[in-house]
Coordinates of C-alpha atoms and ligand atoms in Angstrom, one line a residue:
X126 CA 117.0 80.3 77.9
X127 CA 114.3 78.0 76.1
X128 CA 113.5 78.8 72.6
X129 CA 109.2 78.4 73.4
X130 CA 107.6 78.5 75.9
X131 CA 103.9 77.6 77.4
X132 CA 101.0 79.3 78.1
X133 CA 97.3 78.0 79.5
X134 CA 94.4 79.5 77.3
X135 CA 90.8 79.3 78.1
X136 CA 89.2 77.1 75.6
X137 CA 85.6 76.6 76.8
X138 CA 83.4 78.0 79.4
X139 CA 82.8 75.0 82.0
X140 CA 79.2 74.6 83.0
X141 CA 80.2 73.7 86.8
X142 CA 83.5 72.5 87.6
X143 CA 86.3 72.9 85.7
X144 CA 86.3 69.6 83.2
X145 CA 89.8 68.5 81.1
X146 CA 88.6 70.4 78.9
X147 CA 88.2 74.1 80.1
X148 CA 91.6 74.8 79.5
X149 CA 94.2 73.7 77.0
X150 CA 98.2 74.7 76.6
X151 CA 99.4 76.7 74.0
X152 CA 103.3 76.9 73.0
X153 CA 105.1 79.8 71.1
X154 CA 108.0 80.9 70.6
X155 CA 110.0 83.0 73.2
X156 CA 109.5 86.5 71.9
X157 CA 113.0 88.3 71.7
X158 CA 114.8 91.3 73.3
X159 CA 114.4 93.6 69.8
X160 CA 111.2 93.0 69.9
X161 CA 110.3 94.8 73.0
X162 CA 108.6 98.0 73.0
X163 CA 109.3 101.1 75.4
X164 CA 108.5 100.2 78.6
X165 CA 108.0 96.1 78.3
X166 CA 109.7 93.8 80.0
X167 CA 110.4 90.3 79.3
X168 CA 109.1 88.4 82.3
X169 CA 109.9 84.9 83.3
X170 CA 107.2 83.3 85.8
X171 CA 108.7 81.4 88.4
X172 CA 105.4 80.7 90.8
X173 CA 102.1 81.5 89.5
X174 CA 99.1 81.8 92.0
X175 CA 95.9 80.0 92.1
X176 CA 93.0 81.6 93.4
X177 CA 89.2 80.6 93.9
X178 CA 87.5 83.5 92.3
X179 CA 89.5 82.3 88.7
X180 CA 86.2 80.2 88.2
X181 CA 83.7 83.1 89.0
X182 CA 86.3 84.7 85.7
X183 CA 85.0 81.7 83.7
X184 CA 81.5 82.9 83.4
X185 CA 80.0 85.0 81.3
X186 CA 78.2 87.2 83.3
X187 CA 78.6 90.7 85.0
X188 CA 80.9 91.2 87.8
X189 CA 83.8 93.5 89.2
X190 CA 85.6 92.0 86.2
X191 CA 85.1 91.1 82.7
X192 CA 85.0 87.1 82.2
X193 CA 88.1 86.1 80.7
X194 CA 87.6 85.8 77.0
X195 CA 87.7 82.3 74.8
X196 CA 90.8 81.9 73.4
X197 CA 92.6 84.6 75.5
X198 CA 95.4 83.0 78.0
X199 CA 93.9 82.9 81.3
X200 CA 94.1 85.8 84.1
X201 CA 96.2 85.1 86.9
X202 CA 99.3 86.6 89.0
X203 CA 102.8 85.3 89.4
X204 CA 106.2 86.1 90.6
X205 CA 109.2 85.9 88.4
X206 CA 112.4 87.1 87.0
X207 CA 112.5 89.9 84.2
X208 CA 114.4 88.5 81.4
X209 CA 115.1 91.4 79.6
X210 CA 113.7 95.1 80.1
X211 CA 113.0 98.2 78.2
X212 CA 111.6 99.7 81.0
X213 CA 113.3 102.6 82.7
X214 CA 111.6 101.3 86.6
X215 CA 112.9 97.4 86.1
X216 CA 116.6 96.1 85.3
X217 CA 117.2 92.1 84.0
X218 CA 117.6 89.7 86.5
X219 CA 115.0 91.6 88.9
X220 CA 112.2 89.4 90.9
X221 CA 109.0 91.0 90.6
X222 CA 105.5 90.7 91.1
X223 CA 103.2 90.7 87.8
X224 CA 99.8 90.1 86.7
X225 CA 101.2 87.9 83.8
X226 CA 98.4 85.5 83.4
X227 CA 99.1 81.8 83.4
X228 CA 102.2 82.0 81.2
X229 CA 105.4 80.8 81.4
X230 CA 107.0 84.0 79.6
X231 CA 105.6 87.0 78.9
X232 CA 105.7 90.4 76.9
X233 CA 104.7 92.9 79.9
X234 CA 104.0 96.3 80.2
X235 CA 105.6 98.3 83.4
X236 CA 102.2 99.3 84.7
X237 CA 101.6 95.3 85.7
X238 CA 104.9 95.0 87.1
X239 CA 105.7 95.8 90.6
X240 CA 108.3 95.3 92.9
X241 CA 108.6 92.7 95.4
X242 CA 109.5 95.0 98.4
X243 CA 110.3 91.9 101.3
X244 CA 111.2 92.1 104.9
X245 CA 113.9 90.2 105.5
X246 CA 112.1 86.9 106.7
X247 CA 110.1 87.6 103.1
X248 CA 109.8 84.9 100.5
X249 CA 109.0 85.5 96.7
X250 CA 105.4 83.5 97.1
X251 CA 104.5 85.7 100.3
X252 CA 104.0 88.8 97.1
X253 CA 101.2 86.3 96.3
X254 CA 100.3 85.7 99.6
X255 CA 100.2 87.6 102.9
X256 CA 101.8 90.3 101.1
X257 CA 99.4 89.9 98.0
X258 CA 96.2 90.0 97.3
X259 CA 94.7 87.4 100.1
X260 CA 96.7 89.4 102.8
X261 CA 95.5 92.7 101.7
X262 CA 91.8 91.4 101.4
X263 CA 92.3 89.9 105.1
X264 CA 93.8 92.9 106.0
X265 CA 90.9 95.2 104.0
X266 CA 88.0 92.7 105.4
X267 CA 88.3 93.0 109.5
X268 CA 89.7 96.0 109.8
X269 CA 87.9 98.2 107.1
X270 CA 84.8 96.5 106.8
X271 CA 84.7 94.5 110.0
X272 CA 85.9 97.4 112.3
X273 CA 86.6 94.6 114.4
X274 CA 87.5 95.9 117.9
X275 CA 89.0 94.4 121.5
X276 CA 86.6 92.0 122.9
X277 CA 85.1 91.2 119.5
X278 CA 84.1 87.6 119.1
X279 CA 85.2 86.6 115.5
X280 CA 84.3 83.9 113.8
X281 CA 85.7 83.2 109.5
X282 CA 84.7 80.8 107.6
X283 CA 87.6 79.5 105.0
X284 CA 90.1 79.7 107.9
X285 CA 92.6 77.7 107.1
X286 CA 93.1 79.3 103.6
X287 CA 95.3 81.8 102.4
X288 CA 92.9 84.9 103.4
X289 CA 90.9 83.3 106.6
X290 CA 94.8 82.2 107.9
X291 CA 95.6 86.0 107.7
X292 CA 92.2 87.3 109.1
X293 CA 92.5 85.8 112.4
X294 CA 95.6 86.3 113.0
X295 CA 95.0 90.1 112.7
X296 CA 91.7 89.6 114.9
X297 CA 93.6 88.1 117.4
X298 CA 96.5 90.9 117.0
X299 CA 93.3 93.4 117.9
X300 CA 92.6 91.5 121.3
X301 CA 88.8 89.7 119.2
X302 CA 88.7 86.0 120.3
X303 CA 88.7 84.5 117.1
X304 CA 87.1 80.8 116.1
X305 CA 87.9 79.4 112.8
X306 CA 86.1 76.7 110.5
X307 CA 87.9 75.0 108.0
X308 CA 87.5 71.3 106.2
X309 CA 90.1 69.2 108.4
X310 CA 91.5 68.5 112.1
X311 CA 95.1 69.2 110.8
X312 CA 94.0 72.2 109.4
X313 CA 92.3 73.1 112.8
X314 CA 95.2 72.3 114.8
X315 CA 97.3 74.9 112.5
X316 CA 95.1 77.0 113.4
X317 CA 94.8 76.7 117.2
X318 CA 98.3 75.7 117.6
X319 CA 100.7 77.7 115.1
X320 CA 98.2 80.7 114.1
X321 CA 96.8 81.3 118.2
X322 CA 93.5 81.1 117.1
X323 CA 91.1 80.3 120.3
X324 CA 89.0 77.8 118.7
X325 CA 88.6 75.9 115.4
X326 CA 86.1 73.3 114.1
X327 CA 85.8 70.7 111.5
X328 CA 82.9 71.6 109.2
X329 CA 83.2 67.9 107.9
X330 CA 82.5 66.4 111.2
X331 CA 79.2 65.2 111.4
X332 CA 78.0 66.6 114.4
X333 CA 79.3 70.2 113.6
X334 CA 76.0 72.1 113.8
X335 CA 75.6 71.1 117.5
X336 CA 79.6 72.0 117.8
X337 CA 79.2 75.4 116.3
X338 CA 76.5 75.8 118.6
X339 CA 77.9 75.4 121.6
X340 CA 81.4 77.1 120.3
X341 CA 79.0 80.2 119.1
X342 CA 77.3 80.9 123.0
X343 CA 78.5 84.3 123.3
X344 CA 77.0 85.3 120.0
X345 CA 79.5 86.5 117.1
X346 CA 80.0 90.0 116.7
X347 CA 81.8 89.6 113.7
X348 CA 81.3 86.8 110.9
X349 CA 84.4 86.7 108.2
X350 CA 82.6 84.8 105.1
X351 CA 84.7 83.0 102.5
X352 CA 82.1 80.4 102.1
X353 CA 78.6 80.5 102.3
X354 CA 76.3 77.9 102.7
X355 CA 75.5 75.9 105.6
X356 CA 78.2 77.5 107.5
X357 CA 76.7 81.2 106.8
X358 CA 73.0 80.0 107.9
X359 CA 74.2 78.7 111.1
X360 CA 76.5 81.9 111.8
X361 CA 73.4 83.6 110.9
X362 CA 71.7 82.1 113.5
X363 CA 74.5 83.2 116.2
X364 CA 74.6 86.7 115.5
X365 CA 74.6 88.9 118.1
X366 CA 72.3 91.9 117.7
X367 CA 73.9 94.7 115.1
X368 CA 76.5 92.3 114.5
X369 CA 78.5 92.9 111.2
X370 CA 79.3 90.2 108.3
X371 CA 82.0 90.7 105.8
X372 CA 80.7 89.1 102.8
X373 CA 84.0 88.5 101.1
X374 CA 83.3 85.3 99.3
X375 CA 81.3 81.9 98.9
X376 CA 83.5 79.5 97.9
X377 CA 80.6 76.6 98.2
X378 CA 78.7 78.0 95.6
X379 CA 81.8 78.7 92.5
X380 CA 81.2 75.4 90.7
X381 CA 77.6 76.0 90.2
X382 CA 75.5 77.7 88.0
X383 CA 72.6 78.9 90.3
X384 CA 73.8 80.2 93.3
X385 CA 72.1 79.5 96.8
X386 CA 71.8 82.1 99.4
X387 CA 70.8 82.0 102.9
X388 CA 68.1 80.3 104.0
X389 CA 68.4 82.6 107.6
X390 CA 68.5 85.3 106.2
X391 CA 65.6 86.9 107.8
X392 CA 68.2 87.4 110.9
X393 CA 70.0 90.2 109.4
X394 CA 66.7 91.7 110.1
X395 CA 65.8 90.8 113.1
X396 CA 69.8 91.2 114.7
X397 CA 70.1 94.6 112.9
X398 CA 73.4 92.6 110.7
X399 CA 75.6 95.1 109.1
X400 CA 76.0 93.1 106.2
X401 CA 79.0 94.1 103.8
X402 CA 80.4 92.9 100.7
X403 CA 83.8 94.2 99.5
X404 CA 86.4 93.7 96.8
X405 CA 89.7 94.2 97.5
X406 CA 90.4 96.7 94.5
X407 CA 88.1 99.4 96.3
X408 CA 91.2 100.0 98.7
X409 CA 94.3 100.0 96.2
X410 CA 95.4 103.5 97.3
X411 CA 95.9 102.3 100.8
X412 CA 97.7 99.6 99.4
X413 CA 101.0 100.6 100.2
X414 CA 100.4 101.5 103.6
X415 CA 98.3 97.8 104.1
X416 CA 101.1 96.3 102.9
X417 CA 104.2 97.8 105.4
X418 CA 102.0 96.6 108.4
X419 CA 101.6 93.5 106.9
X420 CA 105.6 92.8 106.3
X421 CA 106.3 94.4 109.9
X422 CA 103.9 91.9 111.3
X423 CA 105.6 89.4 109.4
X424 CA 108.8 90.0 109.8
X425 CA 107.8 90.6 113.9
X426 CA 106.4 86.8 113.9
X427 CA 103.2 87.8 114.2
X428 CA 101.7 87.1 111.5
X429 CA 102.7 83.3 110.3
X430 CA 101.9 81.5 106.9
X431 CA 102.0 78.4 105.1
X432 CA 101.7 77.7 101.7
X433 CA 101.2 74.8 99.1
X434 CA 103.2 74.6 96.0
X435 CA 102.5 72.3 93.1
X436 CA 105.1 71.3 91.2
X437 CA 105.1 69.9 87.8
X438 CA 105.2 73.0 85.9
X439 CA 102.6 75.5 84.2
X440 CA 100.3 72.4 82.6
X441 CA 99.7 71.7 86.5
X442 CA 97.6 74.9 86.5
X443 CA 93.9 73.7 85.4
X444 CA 94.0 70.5 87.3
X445 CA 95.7 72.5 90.7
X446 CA 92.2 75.0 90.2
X447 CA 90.5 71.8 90.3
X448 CA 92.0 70.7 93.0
X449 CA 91.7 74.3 95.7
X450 CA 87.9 73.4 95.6
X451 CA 88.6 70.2 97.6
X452 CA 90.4 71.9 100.4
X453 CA 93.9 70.6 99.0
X454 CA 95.8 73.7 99.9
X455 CA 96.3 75.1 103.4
X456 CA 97.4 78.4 103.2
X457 CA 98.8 80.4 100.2
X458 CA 97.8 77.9 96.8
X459 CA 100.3 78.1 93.6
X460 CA 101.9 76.5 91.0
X461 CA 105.9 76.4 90.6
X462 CA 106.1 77.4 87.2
X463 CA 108.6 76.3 85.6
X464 CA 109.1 73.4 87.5
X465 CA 109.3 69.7 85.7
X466 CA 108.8 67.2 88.6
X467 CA 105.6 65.3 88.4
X468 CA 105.3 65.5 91.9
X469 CA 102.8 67.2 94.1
X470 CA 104.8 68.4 97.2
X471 CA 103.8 70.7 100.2
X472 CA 106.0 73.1 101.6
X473 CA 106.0 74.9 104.9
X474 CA 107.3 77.9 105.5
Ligands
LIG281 N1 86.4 90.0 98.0 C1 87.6 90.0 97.6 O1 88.2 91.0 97.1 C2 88.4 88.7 97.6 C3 89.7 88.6 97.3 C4 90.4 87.4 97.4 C5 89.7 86.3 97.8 N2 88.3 86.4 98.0 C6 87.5 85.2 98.5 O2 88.1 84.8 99.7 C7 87.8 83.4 99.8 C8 89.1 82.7 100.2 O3 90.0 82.8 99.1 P1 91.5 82.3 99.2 O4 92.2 82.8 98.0 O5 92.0 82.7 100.5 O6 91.4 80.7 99.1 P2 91.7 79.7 100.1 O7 90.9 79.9 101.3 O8 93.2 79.6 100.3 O9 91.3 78.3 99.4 C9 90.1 77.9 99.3 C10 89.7 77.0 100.5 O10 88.3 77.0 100.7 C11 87.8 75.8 101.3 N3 86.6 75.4 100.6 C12 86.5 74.9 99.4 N4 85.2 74.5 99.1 C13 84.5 74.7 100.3 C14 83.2 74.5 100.7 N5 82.3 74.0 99.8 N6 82.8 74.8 102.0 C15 83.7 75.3 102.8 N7 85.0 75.5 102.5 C16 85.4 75.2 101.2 C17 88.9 74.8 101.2 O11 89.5 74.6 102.5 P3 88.7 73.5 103.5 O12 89.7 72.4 103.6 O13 88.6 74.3 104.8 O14 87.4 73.2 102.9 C18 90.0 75.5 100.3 O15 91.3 75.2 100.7 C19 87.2 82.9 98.5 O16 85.8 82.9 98.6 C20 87.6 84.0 97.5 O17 86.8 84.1 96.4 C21 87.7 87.6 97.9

């Protein structure tokens, strides 16, 4: 075992996007066994996840959260290995899931530990993924606030990511015809040929207004938003009459200061929109039931994932952040820990 270890601190609050430095690294020592308290554990991050509302965290402003403070090692979940335990629910040598904050080690308590609990086909990074958080606010976002139904025509923004990949997929498992936008034609062609989406569209490509258009003629009866922006103004504009949109992010608008909304917005009166935001906290009791469907469906092949993994270790973190708000990941988006090649790789899975 190393005798320190590193952790990633917030040192200043970025104005827009996250500069050198917004973040700098901190190293202690590894704290010890004795020093563990009843119920901590020792826990030993392996993959840590990156996520875009970490900048909203930055801010000092109200939200569903309190900013993360200066000084204070920055919020984040992982997966990893408990060292050592003096907790009665977790043994050493045990993978969990924790909300460990971007640190290589850390003193936990029990109550941010949890279990991994995979299907068989289950990899550690899917607890961050379709098994974590993004797969439970897919899973949350059609079906509990989209009530999307048989013959629904679905449309999500942000499709190719880890939550949009997941929200289709269940769409299509509920007989909607789903159309996905994301930032690149490979990412598209996941989409239409891994994920079985119907339809998928570039939002780089110049002419994709007109395409949306003429993809959007049946009118949307459900609009997934993970972005905002252009994309919500036009989808706007191709709602069908009491449509619903699940206001579940807006990634285009993190890195600034002020905000924009929609400019069409004047439809959601004049279509009747239902339209609903929602955090995924407000369902953690059904968690547990969210989360068998989601491993069945996994481990059925029904749902499928991908996921991109930076490597180069925990320092990798700030510039990785940097990096989701240029469309680098497709899929699930983490860091391996504690690994030490300077390479970026992408792995499929
Ligand atoms: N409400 C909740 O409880 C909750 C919980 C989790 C996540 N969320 C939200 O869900 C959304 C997706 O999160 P995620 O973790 O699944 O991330 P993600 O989709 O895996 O990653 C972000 C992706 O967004 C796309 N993007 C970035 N900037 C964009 C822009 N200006 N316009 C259009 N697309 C842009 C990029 O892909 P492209 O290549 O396609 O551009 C990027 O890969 C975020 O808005 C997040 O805040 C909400």
């Amino acid at each position: 075992m190393p005798s320190s270890c590193k952790s990633i601190v917030l040192a200043q609050r970025p104005n827009d996007h996250i500069e050198p430095d917004t973040f700098r690294v901190e190293e202690s020592s590894v704290p010890s066994e004795a020093s563990l308290k009843d119920g901590e554990v020792l826990f030993q991050s392996n993959y840590l996840s990156l996520d875009p509302a970490m900048r909203g965290w930055l801010n000092d402003t109200r939200s569903y959260i309190p900013p993360v403070k200066i000084g204070a090692v920055m919020r984040g979940n992982g997966v990893g290995t408990i060292i050592a335990s003096k907790s009665a629910k977790f043994r050493a040598g045990e993978e969990v899931f924790a909300m460990c904050g971007w640190s290589e080690m850390a003193v936990l308590k029990e109550d941010v530990v949890e279990k991994l609990g995979l299907p068989s086909n289950g990899t550690m990074t899917d607890s961050l993924g379709v098994l974590g958080m993004t797969g439970l606010t897919a899973y949350f976002g059609i079906l509990n606030v989209g009530k999307v139904k048989k013959g629904d025509f679905v449309v999500v923004s942000g499709a190719a990511g880890a939550t949009g990949s997941v929200v289709g997929q269940i769409a299509k498992l509920k007989g909607a015809t789903v159309l996905g936008i994301a930032g690149s034609d490979e990412k598209c062609k996941w989409l239409v040929n891994e994920l079985g989406f119907d339809d998928a569209l570039n939002y780089k490509d110049s002419n994709f207004a007109k395409s949306f258009r003429a993809a959007t003629k049946q009118l949307i009866d459900v609009f997934f938003d993970n972005v905002g922006d252009e994309i919500l103004d036009l989808a706007l504009g191709r709602a069908k009459a009491h449509s619903t949109f699940v206001m579940c992010g807006g990634i285009s608008q993190y890195n600034t200061k002020n905000a924009q909304g929609p400019k069409n917005y004047l439809m959601i009166v004049s279509m009747r929109i239902r339209m609903e935001g929602f955090i995924v906290f407000d369902f953690e009791k059904e968690y547990p039931a969210a989360r068998k469907e989601l491993a069945q469906w996994l481990s059925e092949g029904k749902i499928k994932r991908q996921e991109t993994v930076i490597k180069g270790g925990i320092t990798k973190m700030p510039e990785a952040l940097r990096a989701l708000y240029d469309g680098v990941n497709t899929g699930m988006f983490c860091t391996w820990s504690l690994g030490t090649s300077a390479n970026n790789v992408k792995a499929n899975c």
